[in-house]
Amino acid sequence: MADDNKSASHEVRSNLPPLELHVPQPKFRPGDPVDYSHIHVPKAGKQARPDIAADAKETNELVYDLVRVLDDDGKAVGPWNPKLSTDILINMLEKMVLVRAFDERLFRAQRQGKTSFYMKCRGEEATSVAAAFALASDDMVFPSYRQQGVLITRGYPLIEMVNQIFSNKGDKLKGRQLPIMYCSREHSFFTISGNLATQYPQAVGWAMASAIKGDTRIAATWCGEGSTAEGDFHSACTFAAVYNAPVILNVVNNQWAISSFSGFAGAERTTFAARAVGYGIAGLRVDGNDPLAVYAATSWAAERARTNKGPTLIEHFTYRTEGHSTSDDPSAYRSTDESKDWPLGDPVNRLKQHLISLGVWDDERHAALDKKMAETVKDVAKAAEKNGVLGHGLHQPFATMFEDVFEELPWHLREQSEQADRERAIKWPNR
Amino acid sequence: MAEQMISDEAASKSGDQPDTPRMNMIEAINSALDVMLSRDPNVILMGEDIGYFGGVFRCTAGLQEKHGLTRVFDTPISECGIIGAAVGMGAYGLRPVPEIQFADYIYPGIDQLISEAARLRYRSVGEFISPLTVRSPFGGGIFGGQTHSQSPESLFTHVAGLKTVIPSTPYDAKGLLIASIEDNDPVIFFEPKRIYNGPFDGFYDKPVQPWSKHDGSEVPEDYYRVELGKANIVRAGTEFTVLAYGTMVHVAKAVVEAHGVDAEVIDLRTLVPLDIETIEASVKKTGRCLIVHEATRTSGFGAELAALVQERCFYHLEAPVERVTGFDTPYPHSLEWAYFPGPVRIGDAIAKLLKD
C-alpha cells in the first residue's frame, strides 16, 4: 500500500527548493507550426576530413558537426566528396528509387490485408543504400529492421523479400519471422531481431572473430537513436573500443522511436555521435539525407576498420518521414509539418538534383525511373502472390514449427509435433 | 598448483589403473577446455578474469599462456557484451565458450541468450547457429550470500532452443563439457561450485572427502565425450527413485545410504534434453519418486519432473511424488545451512514417501 511507503511519507524540508523531475517534451505536437531554427545546418564541404590513420580523438569536433557533401545547388563539394563516377551515382539513385517503390507497394499490400505488418524507410534510404555501396559485398551487416536498402543494394531477389513479407509457401524463413525480418547468409545479411540493439554486440563479436582469424572482412551494424539507450549499445561500444574491433556502428537518428522523440535517448544534451568520444573511438555525425556524405563517411570508417585502425560510430542525422510501422499513425503524436519542413531535404531528391547538376540526368529520366521501379515491384509482388498471402497462415507443414529449435528433434518436440498434426486433422481436415 | 599436487598424489596411489589420473572438477574442466582448444582452432574462451589470472575458480589456469591471447582472453565486466559478442562470433563460425563468473551474474546477458542465441537457428532456418557453451559456476554451500549462490537452471530449461547441462563428477564434467562445446546448439553449462573440490554430501558439519577418494575423479587426459541427454544411474535400487543433478546427487545418495534404504539414485546430467526413458523405466520399477534440487521450489525444474512422472507413470505410482528443494527465498548468507535442502529435509521426504 502506498501509505506504507516510508520514503514517500517523510516530511519535506521547507528551507530547500523542491526537486524537479525533467520529463523531455518534443518541440512540436500535432497541429503545431514547425520551426527548425534550433537545428544548425552547417554549410556543405566545410567539414575537415581526418586522415584514415588519424587518432580517434581527431574526429572529436566532427561529432558535433555534420559531414555534408551536397550543397544547396546539388553540387558535391569539400574534402568528403567521394568523387564517384556517374555510373555509380546513377546506380545508387536507381537502388534508392527501387527501395522507395518497394516500400510503397508493400505498405499498400499490408493495408490490403495481404500481410500483418510492414515498415517503410522513406527519407532514410541513403543511410542504408549509400552505406552498402561503400562496403564490400561480403562485409557482414547486422541490420535493424529498417535497412532493406542494404539487402536490395546487394541484389537479394525482391521476390524472396515479398515471399517473406507474405509469409507464404515460398517464404525461405518458413513463415517463422514477422514480415521484413529478413535473413540471408549468402548476402552477408544477419537475421534481423525484433529486440532492439541486440545486433550491436553481435556485430562487434563477429568483427572480433574476423580479427581473431586474420580475415579481411569487417562488420557493420545499424540501430535507431532510440535504441542507443539499450545496454547492448553500450556493451557493444565498450567491446569495440577494448578490442579495437573492425566494425562500423551506425546510429540512424531519424528523430523518432515510435512516438518517443530523440530526447528520450538523450538528444536534448548532446549528439549521438558524441557517444564515441566517451568510448575513445572515432565518431562522425553525418547528414543522413546526403547520399554522398553517407557514402564518404562509411568508406572512411570501412578503410579504417580494414587497416586495423578500429571502430567508428556514425550518427546519420535524418528524419523518419513515415510512421514507425503499419501499426502506428504518426499524426497522433507529432506535427505533420515536421516532415515537410525537414531542413535536410529528401535523399532521393538530393541525389537526383546532383545528377541533374552534372548534366547527366533530368526530370523525364527520373519520372521514367520511378515508373520502371514501380512496375518492377508490381510484377514481383504479383509473382510472389502466386505463392499465397498471409491469410489463414497455414502455408507450411506443421512439422516446420518444431524444426530448427535444436539441430536434432528431441523427444518432447517430436511428441508435440505429432500432437500438432493430430490437431490439424481435426481443426482443418481439408487443408 | 595445489590441486595438481593432490591429483598427482592420488594418481600414484591408485595402483590398479596407473594411466588414469585423478582430477578434481576444476582440473577436469580445465582439461576439457585444454583438449578442445588444442583440437579445434575455432574454440575460444572469454570471460571476466579468465585470461592471465586463470579464472576466480582457476578453471582456465594456464590456458592463455598455452593457447595465446586471442584464444583465451579477459573481457569487460558486461555479461550482455560477453554473450552478445559470443553470438556474433558463433555466427562467424567460431565455437565460443564464454564464462559467466557466477550464475548469479548471468541476468544482464539473458536477452542475448533467450532472444538471440536460443533463436538464431530457428529464425534463420539454420543459416546462422549459436554453437556457444556458456560455462558458469552455480549453487550454494560456500557462504556466497544471495548473489553467489543461486541455482537459476529452470530459467533456462524454460527457453526453447537452449540446452542445460549440469555435471556431478570430474569425469562427467570433462566429458559433458566436451560434448557441449562440440554441440551445434547453445548450451548452458552450470558447474556446481560446492563440489569443485570434493563430492560434498550435505553433512556440512563433517569433513568433506576430496575427489581423489571418489571413482568419478578418474579422468582420462585425452579427448572423450559424455553424450548429452543420457542420465546416469549412480546407485541401483528398488524401493524408490531419486531424481537429482549436480551437488544434490551426492547429498541424496549419502542420505539414502545413511537411512539404509534401497533407493535408485539417478543423476540427470542434462536437464534439456532430458533422458525421459531412464526416468520412466526407473519409476515404473520402483513405484515411488523423490525429486531433489537446491533451486527454489515454485516453478523449479522439480515441478516439470513431477509433472512428467505423473503423466507417464501415474498407474505405477504407490505414493505422491515428493519434491525436496531450496526455500522460495533469496539465498541467505548466514542461514545457508538452514536454507540448504540437506539430510533432514530429504530424510523427512523419504519417510513420507515410504509411509504406506
PDB file of C-alpha atoms in Angstrom, chain B residues 138-310:
ATOM      1  CA  PHE B 138      26.197 -22.165  -9.742  1.00  0.00           C
ATOM      2  CA  GLY B 139      24.615 -23.277  -6.482  1.00  0.00           C
ATOM      3  CA  GLY B 140      25.296 -22.508  -2.854  1.00  0.00           C
ATOM      4  CA  GLY B 141      27.014 -24.025   0.120  1.00  0.00           C
ATOM      5  CA  ILE B 142      30.089 -21.796   0.104  1.00  0.00           C
ATOM      6  CA  PHE B 143      28.696 -18.879   2.135  1.00  0.00           C
ATOM      7  CA  GLY B 144      28.416 -16.827  -1.031  1.00  0.00           C
ATOM      8  CA  GLY B 145      25.333 -14.903   0.011  1.00  0.00           C
ATOM      9  CA  GLN B 146      22.432 -14.225  -2.294  1.00  0.00           C
ATOM     10  CA  THR B 147      24.492 -13.123  -5.311  1.00  0.00           C
ATOM     11  CA  HIS B 148      26.983 -16.020  -5.416  1.00  0.00           C
ATOM     12  CA  SER B 149      24.747 -18.979  -4.593  1.00  0.00           C
ATOM     13  CA  GLN B 150      21.736 -19.130  -6.877  1.00  0.00           C
ATOM     14  CA  SER B 151      20.564 -22.064  -8.959  1.00  0.00           C
ATOM     15  CA  PRO B 152      18.757 -20.441 -11.908  1.00  0.00           C
ATOM     16  CA  GLU B 153      18.609 -23.552 -14.138  1.00  0.00           C
ATOM     17  CA  SER B 154      14.833 -23.521 -14.570  1.00  0.00           C
ATOM     18  CA  LEU B 155      15.007 -20.045 -16.153  1.00  0.00           C
ATOM     19  CA  PHE B 156      16.965 -21.685 -18.953  1.00  0.00           C
ATOM     20  CA  THR B 157      15.172 -25.033 -19.194  1.00  0.00           C
ATOM     21  CA  HIS B 158      12.053 -22.947 -19.855  1.00  0.00           C
ATOM     22  CA  VAL B 159      13.613 -21.446 -23.003  1.00  0.00           C
ATOM     23  CA  ALA B 160      13.016 -23.162 -26.344  1.00  0.00           C
ATOM     24  CA  GLY B 161      16.356 -23.663 -28.048  1.00  0.00           C
ATOM     25  CA  LEU B 162      18.678 -23.844 -25.051  1.00  0.00           C
ATOM     26  CA  LYS B 163      20.273 -26.978 -23.626  1.00  0.00           C
ATOM     27  CA  THR B 164      21.064 -27.122 -19.921  1.00  0.00           C
ATOM     28  CA  VAL B 165      23.820 -29.376 -18.613  1.00  0.00           C
ATOM     29  CA  ILE B 166      24.941 -29.910 -15.000  1.00  0.00           C
ATOM     30  CA  PRO B 167      27.722 -32.376 -14.135  1.00  0.00           C
ATOM     31  CA  SER B 168      28.175 -34.064 -10.770  1.00  0.00           C
ATOM     32  CA  THR B 169      31.670 -35.584 -11.070  1.00  0.00           C
ATOM     33  CA  PRO B 170      35.003 -34.569 -12.580  1.00  0.00           C
ATOM     34  CA  TYR B 171      34.707 -37.375 -15.147  1.00  0.00           C
ATOM     35  CA  ASP B 172      31.263 -36.198 -16.246  1.00  0.00           C
ATOM     36  CA  ALA B 173      32.285 -32.551 -16.140  1.00  0.00           C
ATOM     37  CA  LYS B 174      35.036 -33.136 -18.696  1.00  0.00           C
ATOM     38  CA  GLY B 175      33.052 -35.445 -20.959  1.00  0.00           C
ATOM     39  CA  LEU B 176      29.892 -33.359 -20.828  1.00  0.00           C
ATOM     40  CA  LEU B 177      31.797 -30.121 -21.379  1.00  0.00           C
ATOM     41  CA  ILE B 178      33.496 -31.543 -24.467  1.00  0.00           C
ATOM     42  CA  ALA B 179      30.150 -32.776 -25.788  1.00  0.00           C
ATOM     43  CA  SER B 180      28.633 -29.347 -25.053  1.00  0.00           C
ATOM     44  CA  ILE B 181      31.389 -27.469 -26.866  1.00  0.00           C
ATOM     45  CA  GLU B 182      31.008 -29.788 -29.870  1.00  0.00           C
ATOM     46  CA  ASP B 183      27.237 -29.367 -29.838  1.00  0.00           C
ATOM     47  CA  ASN B 184      25.856 -27.027 -32.504  1.00  0.00           C
ATOM     48  CA  ASP B 185      23.191 -25.622 -30.172  1.00  0.00           C
ATOM     49  CA  PRO B 186      23.734 -23.157 -27.335  1.00  0.00           C
ATOM     50  CA  VAL B 187      24.418 -24.924 -24.046  1.00  0.00           C
ATOM     51  CA  ILE B 188      24.193 -23.531 -20.522  1.00  0.00           C
ATOM     52  CA  PHE B 189      26.791 -25.477 -18.586  1.00  0.00           C
ATOM     53  CA  PHE B 190      26.295 -24.979 -14.868  1.00  0.00           C
ATOM     54  CA  GLU B 191      29.181 -26.112 -12.681  1.00  0.00           C
ATOM     55  CA  PRO B 192      28.151 -26.928  -9.080  1.00  0.00           C
ATOM     56  CA  LYS B 193      30.835 -24.943  -7.327  1.00  0.00           C
ATOM     57  CA  ARG B 194      30.240 -26.628  -3.962  1.00  0.00           C
ATOM     58  CA  ILE B 195      31.663 -29.821  -5.442  1.00  0.00           C
ATOM     59  CA  TYR B 196      34.553 -28.288  -7.419  1.00  0.00           C
ATOM     60  CA  ASN B 197      36.963 -29.637  -4.807  1.00  0.00           C
ATOM     61  CA  GLY B 198      35.153 -32.632  -3.364  1.00  0.00           C
ATOM     62  CA  PRO B 199      31.851 -34.551  -3.502  1.00  0.00           C
ATOM     63  CA  PHE B 200      30.072 -32.681  -0.701  1.00  0.00           C
ATOM     64  CA  ASP B 201      27.400 -34.940   0.766  1.00  0.00           C
ATOM     65  CA  GLY B 202      25.247 -32.413   2.592  1.00  0.00           C
ATOM     66  CA  PHE B 203      26.572 -33.179   6.082  1.00  0.00           C
ATOM     67  CA  TYR B 204      28.033 -29.698   6.350  1.00  0.00           C
ATOM     68  CA  ASP B 205      29.443 -30.191   9.811  1.00  0.00           C
ATOM     69  CA  LYS B 206      31.542 -33.196   8.811  1.00  0.00           C
ATOM     70  CA  PRO B 207      34.841 -33.063   6.911  1.00  0.00           C
ATOM     71  CA  VAL B 208      34.455 -33.172   3.134  1.00  0.00           C
ATOM     72  CA  GLN B 209      36.107 -36.001   1.259  1.00  0.00           C
ATOM     73  CA  PRO B 210      38.491 -34.971  -1.530  1.00  0.00           C
ATOM     74  CA  TRP B 211      37.669 -36.042  -5.071  1.00  0.00           C
ATOM     75  CA  SER B 212      40.656 -38.389  -5.030  1.00  0.00           C
ATOM     76  CA  LYS B 213      38.636 -40.886  -2.966  1.00  0.00           C
ATOM     77  CA  HIS B 214      35.734 -40.876  -5.432  1.00  0.00           C
ATOM     78  CA  ASP B 215      35.591 -43.028  -8.571  1.00  0.00           C
ATOM     79  CA  GLY B 216      34.311 -40.061 -10.546  1.00  0.00           C
ATOM     80  CA  SER B 217      37.681 -38.378 -10.208  1.00  0.00           C
ATOM     81  CA  GLU B 218      39.394 -40.768 -12.601  1.00  0.00           C
ATOM     82  CA  VAL B 219      39.632 -38.548 -15.629  1.00  0.00           C
ATOM     83  CA  PRO B 220      41.471 -39.533 -18.807  1.00  0.00           C
ATOM     84  CA  GLU B 221      43.856 -36.833 -20.018  1.00  0.00           C
ATOM     85  CA  ASP B 222      42.675 -37.136 -23.610  1.00  0.00           C
ATOM     86  CA  TYR B 223      39.505 -36.437 -25.507  1.00  0.00           C
ATOM     87  CA  TYR B 224      36.301 -38.268 -24.604  1.00  0.00           C
ATOM     88  CA  ARG B 225      32.619 -37.373 -24.603  1.00  0.00           C
ATOM     89  CA  VAL B 226      29.762 -37.987 -22.231  1.00  0.00           C
ATOM     90  CA  GLU B 227      26.738 -37.632 -24.513  1.00  0.00           C
ATOM     91  CA  LEU B 228      24.121 -35.012 -23.688  1.00  0.00           C
ATOM     92  CA  GLY B 229      20.682 -36.331 -22.819  1.00  0.00           C
ATOM     93  CA  LYS B 230      21.854 -39.504 -21.080  1.00  0.00           C
ATOM     94  CA  ALA B 231      21.208 -39.811 -17.365  1.00  0.00           C
ATOM     95  CA  ASN B 232      23.440 -41.864 -15.095  1.00  0.00           C
ATOM     96  CA  ILE B 233      22.130 -44.348 -12.534  1.00  0.00           C
ATOM     97  CA  VAL B 234      24.607 -43.712  -9.743  1.00  0.00           C
ATOM     98  CA  ARG B 235      23.013 -46.197  -7.385  1.00  0.00           C
ATOM     99  CA  ALA B 236      20.698 -49.008  -8.452  1.00  0.00           C
ATOM    100  CA  GLY B 237      17.796 -49.724  -6.094  1.00  0.00           C
ATOM    101  CA  THR B 238      14.227 -50.934  -5.809  1.00  0.00           C
ATOM    102  CA  GLU B 239      12.356 -49.006  -3.084  1.00  0.00           C
ATOM    103  CA  PHE B 240      12.082 -45.610  -4.756  1.00  0.00           C
ATOM    104  CA  THR B 241      13.676 -43.433  -7.424  1.00  0.00           C
ATOM    105  CA  VAL B 242      15.628 -40.276  -6.658  1.00  0.00           C
ATOM    106  CA  LEU B 243      15.993 -37.701  -9.443  1.00  0.00           C
ATOM    107  CA  ALA B 244      18.796 -35.207  -8.812  1.00  0.00           C
ATOM    108  CA  TYR B 245      21.645 -33.337 -10.502  1.00  0.00           C
ATOM    109  CA  GLY B 246      24.824 -31.524  -9.536  1.00  0.00           C
ATOM    110  CA  THR B 247      25.673 -31.314  -5.841  1.00  0.00           C
ATOM    111  CA  MET B 248      22.368 -32.863  -4.831  1.00  0.00           C
ATOM    112  CA  VAL B 249      23.299 -36.206  -6.412  1.00  0.00           C
ATOM    113  CA  HIS B 250      25.921 -36.669  -3.721  1.00  0.00           C
ATOM    114  CA  VAL B 251      23.706 -35.318  -0.967  1.00  0.00           C
ATOM    115  CA  ALA B 252      20.789 -37.546  -1.929  1.00  0.00           C
ATOM    116  CA  LYS B 253      22.976 -40.642  -2.246  1.00  0.00           C
ATOM    117  CA  ALA B 254      24.560 -40.044   1.165  1.00  0.00           C
ATOM    118  CA  VAL B 255      21.170 -39.573   2.836  1.00  0.00           C
ATOM    119  CA  VAL B 256      19.761 -42.686   1.169  1.00  0.00           C
ATOM    120  CA  GLU B 257      22.723 -44.677   2.425  1.00  0.00           C
ATOM    121  CA  ALA B 258      22.505 -43.155   5.907  1.00  0.00           C
ATOM    122  CA  HIS B 259      18.858 -44.252   6.093  1.00  0.00           C
ATOM    123  CA  GLY B 260      19.686 -47.720   4.846  1.00  0.00           C
ATOM    124  CA  VAL B 261      17.001 -47.620   2.169  1.00  0.00           C
ATOM    125  CA  ASP B 262      17.383 -49.259  -1.235  1.00  0.00           C
ATOM    126  CA  ALA B 263      16.780 -46.286  -3.499  1.00  0.00           C
ATOM    127  CA  GLU B 264      17.718 -45.898  -7.148  1.00  0.00           C
ATOM    128  CA  VAL B 265      19.568 -42.595  -7.496  1.00  0.00           C
ATOM    129  CA  ILE B 266      19.553 -41.063 -10.961  1.00  0.00           C
ATOM    130  CA  ASP B 267      21.889 -38.239 -11.902  1.00  0.00           C
ATOM    131  CA  LEU B 268      20.074 -36.443 -14.724  1.00  0.00           C
ATOM    132  CA  ARG B 269      23.297 -34.772 -16.024  1.00  0.00           C
ATOM    133  CA  THR B 270      21.308 -32.951 -18.735  1.00  0.00           C
ATOM    134  CA  LEU B 271      18.004 -31.218 -17.974  1.00  0.00           C
ATOM    135  CA  VAL B 272      17.333 -30.336 -21.633  1.00  0.00           C
ATOM    136  CA  PRO B 273      17.375 -32.664 -23.460  1.00  0.00           C
ATOM    137  CA  LEU B 274      16.103 -34.878 -20.660  1.00  0.00           C
ATOM    138  CA  ASP B 275      16.619 -38.644 -20.519  1.00  0.00           C
ATOM    139  CA  ILE B 276      12.958 -39.440 -20.031  1.00  0.00           C
ATOM    140  CA  GLU B 277      13.397 -43.142 -20.817  1.00  0.00           C
ATOM    141  CA  THR B 278      15.708 -43.773 -17.880  1.00  0.00           C
ATOM    142  CA  ILE B 279      13.405 -41.827 -15.541  1.00  0.00           C
ATOM    143  CA  GLU B 280      10.297 -43.628 -16.749  1.00  0.00           C
ATOM    144  CA  ALA B 281      11.832 -47.095 -16.536  1.00  0.00           C
ATOM    145  CA  SER B 282      13.078 -46.472 -13.008  1.00  0.00           C
ATOM    146  CA  VAL B 283       9.868 -45.009 -11.589  1.00  0.00           C
ATOM    147  CA  LYS B 284       7.782 -47.761 -13.182  1.00  0.00           C
ATOM    148  CA  LYS B 285      10.078 -50.242 -11.452  1.00  0.00           C
ATOM    149  CA  THR B 286      10.130 -48.617  -8.004  1.00  0.00           C
ATOM    150  CA  GLY B 287       6.665 -47.007  -7.948  1.00  0.00           C
ATOM    151  CA  ARG B 288       7.876 -44.033  -5.935  1.00  0.00           C
ATOM    152  CA  CYS B 289       9.763 -40.883  -6.827  1.00  0.00           C
ATOM    153  CA  LEU B 290      11.713 -38.271  -4.899  1.00  0.00           C
ATOM    154  CA  ILE B 291      12.993 -35.180  -6.688  1.00  0.00           C
ATOM    155  CA  VAL B 292      15.811 -33.161  -5.139  1.00  0.00           C
ATOM    156  CA  HIS B 293      17.179 -29.812  -6.209  1.00  0.00           C
ATOM    157  CA  GLU B 294      18.792 -26.887  -4.490  1.00  0.00           C
ATOM    158  CA  ALA B 295      16.915 -24.258  -6.521  1.00  0.00           C
ATOM    159  CA  THR B 296      13.815 -22.553  -5.178  1.00  0.00           C
ATOM    160  CA  ARG B 297      10.674 -24.657  -5.217  1.00  0.00           C
ATOM    161  CA  THR B 298       7.969 -22.775  -7.128  1.00  0.00           C
ATOM    162  CA  SER B 299       8.304 -23.360 -10.889  1.00  0.00           C
ATOM    163  CA  GLY B 300      11.596 -25.132 -10.235  1.00  0.00           C
ATOM    164  CA  PHE B 301      12.736 -27.926 -12.536  1.00  0.00           C
ATOM    165  CA  GLY B 302      11.306 -30.369  -9.987  1.00  0.00           C
ATOM    166  CA  ALA B 303       7.824 -29.211 -10.933  1.00  0.00           C
ATOM    167  CA  GLU B 304       8.490 -30.245 -14.525  1.00  0.00           C
ATOM    168  CA  LEU B 305       9.895 -33.593 -13.399  1.00  0.00           C
ATOM    169  CA  ALA B 306       6.924 -34.246 -11.106  1.00  0.00           C
ATOM    170  CA  ALA B 307       4.514 -33.473 -13.926  1.00  0.00           C
ATOM    171  CA  LEU B 308       6.345 -35.754 -16.359  1.00  0.00           C
ATOM    172  CA  VAL B 309       6.459 -38.582 -13.839  1.00  0.00           C
ATOM    173  CA  GLN B 310       2.749 -38.392 -13.101  1.00  0.00           C
TER     174      GLN B 310
END
